[in-house]
Backbone as CSV, one residue per row, in Angstrom:
resi,resn,N_x,N_y,N_z,CA_x,CA_y,CA_z,C_x,C_y,C_z
1,UNK,92.695,83.073,121.106,92.441,84.484,121.764,93.219,85.484,121.005
2,UNK,94.358,85.251,120.531,95.178,86.061,119.455,95.285,85.437,118.219
3,UNK,94.558,85.832,117.391,94.884,85.053,115.997,96.269,85.215,115.210
4,UNK,96.499,83.961,114.834,97.671,83.987,113.910,97.307,83.497,112.396
5,UNK,97.610,84.244,111.313,97.204,84.224,110.150,98.418,84.080,109.165
6,UNK,98.430,82.693,108.472,99.533,82.373,107.681,99.118,82.720,106.308
7,UNK,100.150,83.071,105.198,99.980,83.215,103.836,101.118,82.630,103.284
8,UNK,101.237,82.788,102.020,102.248,82.479,101.117,102.618,81.209,100.562
9,UNK,101.782,80.074,101.039,101.784,78.726,100.723,101.420,78.478,99.147
10,UNK,101.859,77.456,98.405,101.547,77.237,97.173,102.265,75.839,96.665
11,UNK,102.409,75.639,95.415,102.878,74.627,94.775,104.106,75.068,94.025
12,UNK,105.146,74.400,94.041,106.562,74.718,93.234,107.194,73.545,93.028
13,UNK,108.146,73.619,92.049,108.979,72.516,91.680,110.169,72.506,92.555
14,UNK,110.773,71.106,92.643,111.971,71.117,93.460,113.100,72.212,93.024
15,UNK,113.574,72.627,94.123,114.625,73.738,93.889,114.039,75.031,93.752
16,UNK,112.941,75.122,93.923,112.086,76.594,93.907,112.118,77.163,95.206
17,UNK,111.407,78.389,95.402,111.423,79.126,96.606,110.117,79.402,96.886
18,UNK,109.613,79.904,98.237,108.447,80.414,98.734,108.987,81.109,100.005
19,UNK,107.938,82.255,100.286,108.220,82.947,101.385,106.918,82.843,102.088
20,UNK,106.769,82.498,103.182,105.527,82.241,104.171,105.585,83.686,104.965
21,UNK,104.456,84.024,105.511,104.229,85.205,106.049,103.134,84.862,107.270
22,UNK,103.224,85.497,108.290,102.407,85.230,109.420,102.160,86.663,110.169
23,UNK,100.864,87.064,110.472,100.606,88.122,111.141,99.753,87.718,112.382
24,UNK,100.338,88.347,113.544,99.826,88.163,114.886,99.072,89.515,115.455
25,UNK,97.926,89.370,115.902,97.010,90.511,116.405,97.255,90.509,117.924
26,UNK,98.397,91.031,118.334,98.735,91.345,119.668,99.621,92.528,119.822
27,UNK,99.393,93.211,120.876,99.972,94.720,120.965,101.335,94.371,121.597
28,UNK,101.704,93.080,122.096,103.119,92.698,122.672,103.729,91.562,121.950
29,UNK,103.485,91.797,120.472,104.188,90.754,119.774,105.762,90.487,119.943
30,UNK,106.248,91.677,120.034,107.714,91.748,120.155,108.396,90.913,121.315
31,UNK,107.646,90.609,122.556,108.474,89.930,123.432,108.256,88.427,123.349
32,UNK,107.576,87.727,122.353,107.372,86.561,122.077,108.342,85.921,121.060
33,UNK,108.708,84.751,121.452,109.454,83.851,120.532,108.467,83.249,119.689
34,UNK,108.737,83.350,118.421,107.683,83.012,117.123,108.402,81.811,116.520
35,UNK,107.656,81.033,115.700,108.309,80.074,114.862,107.328,79.547,113.901
36,UNK,107.877,78.419,113.077,106.975,77.648,112.083,107.058,76.195,112.432
37,UNK,106.102,75.724,112.535,106.097,73.858,112.433,105.540,73.622,111.089
38,UNK,105.509,72.213,110.892,105.088,71.713,109.810,104.328,70.294,110.057
39,UNK,103.616,70.038,109.292,102.860,68.639,109.435,102.654,68.044,107.945
40,UNK,103.403,66.812,107.651,103.403,66.149,106.407,102.219,65.053,106.446
41,UNK,101.605,64.738,105.415,100.713,63.528,105.453,101.267,62.507,106.234
42,UNK,100.515,61.878,106.986,100.996,60.657,107.893,102.001,60.829,108.802
43,UNK,102.491,62.086,108.992,103.659,62.486,109.927,103.166,63.467,110.923
44,UNK,103.838,63.264,112.201,103.651,64.064,113.234,104.187,65.573,112.833
45,UNK,103.508,66.463,113.689,103.876,67.900,113.657,105.427,68.078,114.086
46,UNK,106.160,68.636,113.189,107.576,68.922,113.959,107.925,70.457,113.749
47,UNK,108.810,70.832,114.574,109.390,72.275,114.700,110.296,72.323,113.339
48,UNK,110.097,73.465,112.686,111.084,73.857,111.532,111.867,75.067,112.001
49,UNK,111.299,75.950,112.521,112.335,76.936,112.805,111.699,78.043,113.850
50,UNK,112.529,78.837,114.585,111.831,79.757,115.651,113.045,80.777,115.714
51,UNK,112.488,81.998,116.238,113.149,83.100,116.365,112.645,83.961,117.735
52,UNK,113.599,84.103,118.451,113.377,84.944,119.704,113.063,86.249,119.658
53,UNK,112.643,86.982,120.634,112.382,88.442,120.477,113.858,89.058,120.133
54,UNK,114.967,88.495,120.582,116.197,89.125,120.225,116.869,88.734,118.812
55,UNK,116.079,87.979,118.347,116.656,87.657,116.904,117.404,86.390,116.907
56,UNK,117.501,85.611,117.928,118.254,84.411,117.919,117.507,83.236,117.396
57,UNK,117.916,82.417,116.479,117.227,81.521,115.751,117.597,80.221,115.805
58,UNK,116.858,78.973,115.691,117.199,77.656,115.450,116.251,77.062,114.318
59,UNK,116.971,76.057,113.925,116.333,75.369,112.733,116.429,73.855,112.986
60,UNK,115.345,73.093,112.255,115.482,71.532,112.208,116.646,71.443,111.128
61,UNK,117.297,70.271,111.297,118.596,70.138,110.739,118.501,69.836,109.362
62,UNK,117.274,69.449,108.890,117.181,69.110,107.405,116.744,70.591,106.539
63,UNK,116.455,71.440,107.238,116.146,72.785,106.589,117.311,73.902,106.775
64,UNK,118.338,73.616,107.619,119.322,74.458,107.892,120.104,74.670,106.688
65,UNK,120.313,76.071,106.339,121.197,76.547,105.185,120.119,76.729,104.127
66,UNK,118.780,76.126,104.120,117.867,76.424,103.222,116.828,77.396,103.407
67,UNK,116.376,77.409,104.600,115.261,78.146,105.225,115.917,79.276,106.302
68,UNK,115.178,80.373,106.103,115.405,81.386,106.862,114.327,82.169,107.512
69,UNK,114.354,82.235,108.940,113.219,82.865,109.781,113.516,84.100,109.916
70,UNK,112.754,85.095,109.911,112.810,86.632,110.452,111.469,87.036,110.753
71,UNK,111.553,88.282,111.426,110.456,88.962,112.000,110.501,90.289,111.937
72,UNK,109.381,90.959,111.887,109.475,92.439,111.909,108.363,93.011,112.852
73,UNK,109.014,93.318,114.055,108.158,93.600,115.101,107.304,94.885,115.041
74,UNK,107.544,95.778,114.168,106.860,96.907,114.013,105.446,96.495,113.126
75,UNK,105.652,95.482,112.361,104.249,94.913,111.748,103.744,93.776,112.351
76,UNK,104.228,93.235,113.480,103.772,91.999,113.969,103.740,91.074,113.116
77,UNK,104.945,90.755,112.414,104.939,89.833,111.331,106.164,88.894,111.473
78,UNK,105.813,87.614,111.042,107.117,86.677,111.186,107.180,85.911,109.910
79,UNK,108.266,85.594,109.222,108.439,85.097,107.911,109.287,83.910,107.840
80,UNK,109.098,83.200,106.790,109.820,81.990,106.661,110.393,81.868,105.010
81,UNK,111.457,82.252,104.650,111.957,82.213,103.456,112.545,80.832,103.218
82,UNK,111.907,80.233,102.314,112.173,78.853,102.003,113.009,78.666,100.637
83,UNK,114.082,78.203,100.592,114.950,78.139,99.318,115.352,76.668,99.135
84,UNK,115.713,76.456,97.715,116.166,75.050,97.479,115.216,73.819,98.074
85,UNK,113.754,74.067,97.746,112.722,73.121,98.197,112.886,71.857,97.645
86,UNK,112.519,70.964,98.516,112.560,69.487,98.041,111.138,68.851,98.375
87,UNK,110.889,67.712,97.714,109.479,67.241,97.796,109.304,66.912,99.311
88,UNK,110.273,66.489,100.047,110.159,66.105,101.364,109.693,67.372,102.287
89,UNK,109.970,68.482,101.689,109.360,69.783,102.696,107.795,69.936,102.367
90,UNK,107.334,69.122,101.454,105.702,69.127,101.405,104.981,69.151,102.670
91,UNK,104.191,70.012,103.006,103.490,69.907,104.408,102.486,71.250,104.535
92,UNK,101.776,70.851,105.525,100.982,72.241,105.970,102.056,72.904,107.034
93,UNK,102.206,74.132,106.839,103.072,74.960,107.807,102.374,75.865,108.674
94,UNK,102.659,75.826,109.885,101.904,76.532,111.001,102.863,77.538,111.523
95,UNK,102.146,78.680,111.676,102.838,79.793,112.352,102.563,79.708,113.979
96,UNK,103.600,79.737,114.847,103.575,79.422,116.288,103.993,80.635,117.098
97,UNK,103.176,81.052,118.006,103.479,81.842,119.184,103.938,80.919,120.431
98,UNK,105.177,80.928,120.785,105.672,80.060,121.719,105.050,80.584,123.197
99,UNK,105.089,81.867,123.346,104.743,82.624,124.475,103.312,82.324,124.829
100,UNK,102.393,82.254,123.957,101.134,82.024,124.297,100.387,80.577,123.863
101,UNK,101.568,79.878,123.329,101.173,78.459,122.995,99.963,78.271,122.026
102,UNK,100.118,79.059,120.918,99.011,79.085,119.913,99.604,78.733,118.382
103,UNK,98.750,78.203,117.760,99.200,77.998,116.242,98.024,78.664,115.302
104,UNK,98.543,79.119,114.098,97.518,79.479,113.060,96.960,78.211,112.487
105,UNK,95.964,78.609,111.596,95.331,77.375,110.755,96.131,76.763,109.717
106,UNK,97.233,77.319,109.447,98.241,76.637,108.305,98.066,77.088,107.052
107,UNK,99.233,76.930,106.316,99.223,77.125,104.641,99.923,76.229,104.163
108,UNK,99.487,75.371,103.080,99.873,74.420,102.291,100.990,74.860,101.454
109,UNK,102.108,73.953,101.487,103.303,73.994,100.856,103.420,72.733,99.907
110,UNK,103.513,72.775,98.776,103.675,71.386,97.951,104.815,71.614,96.962
111,UNK,105.929,70.696,97.186,106.966,70.546,96.344,106.936,69.280,95.409
112,UNK,106.724,69.535,94.132,106.747,68.350,93.378,107.002,68.592,91.756
113,UNK,107.480,67.714,91.062,107.894,67.996,89.692,106.493,67.971,88.720
């Protein structure tokens, strides 16, 4: 009902960086907790990071200190800055709206030599 569209995925070598972006088409974007999930081949989808409307954040342990989630409520955007990428970060990354329980279609992130 309210689309989420991710972008910014790609292929990088270990230690590299990517910045994912997500735009939400809703007039009340600012009230929602937003986040990023990911799903690697053969694995279940897992939570990576989330950010509340007040800017409080939570991270999956393996990405803590390497990834940073942020939001721009004026632009209805949420971002995931990914640094020091590892091969195990390879997955499809999905933008998530916790309030409406919706996900985008995902963007591929591949980390390899």
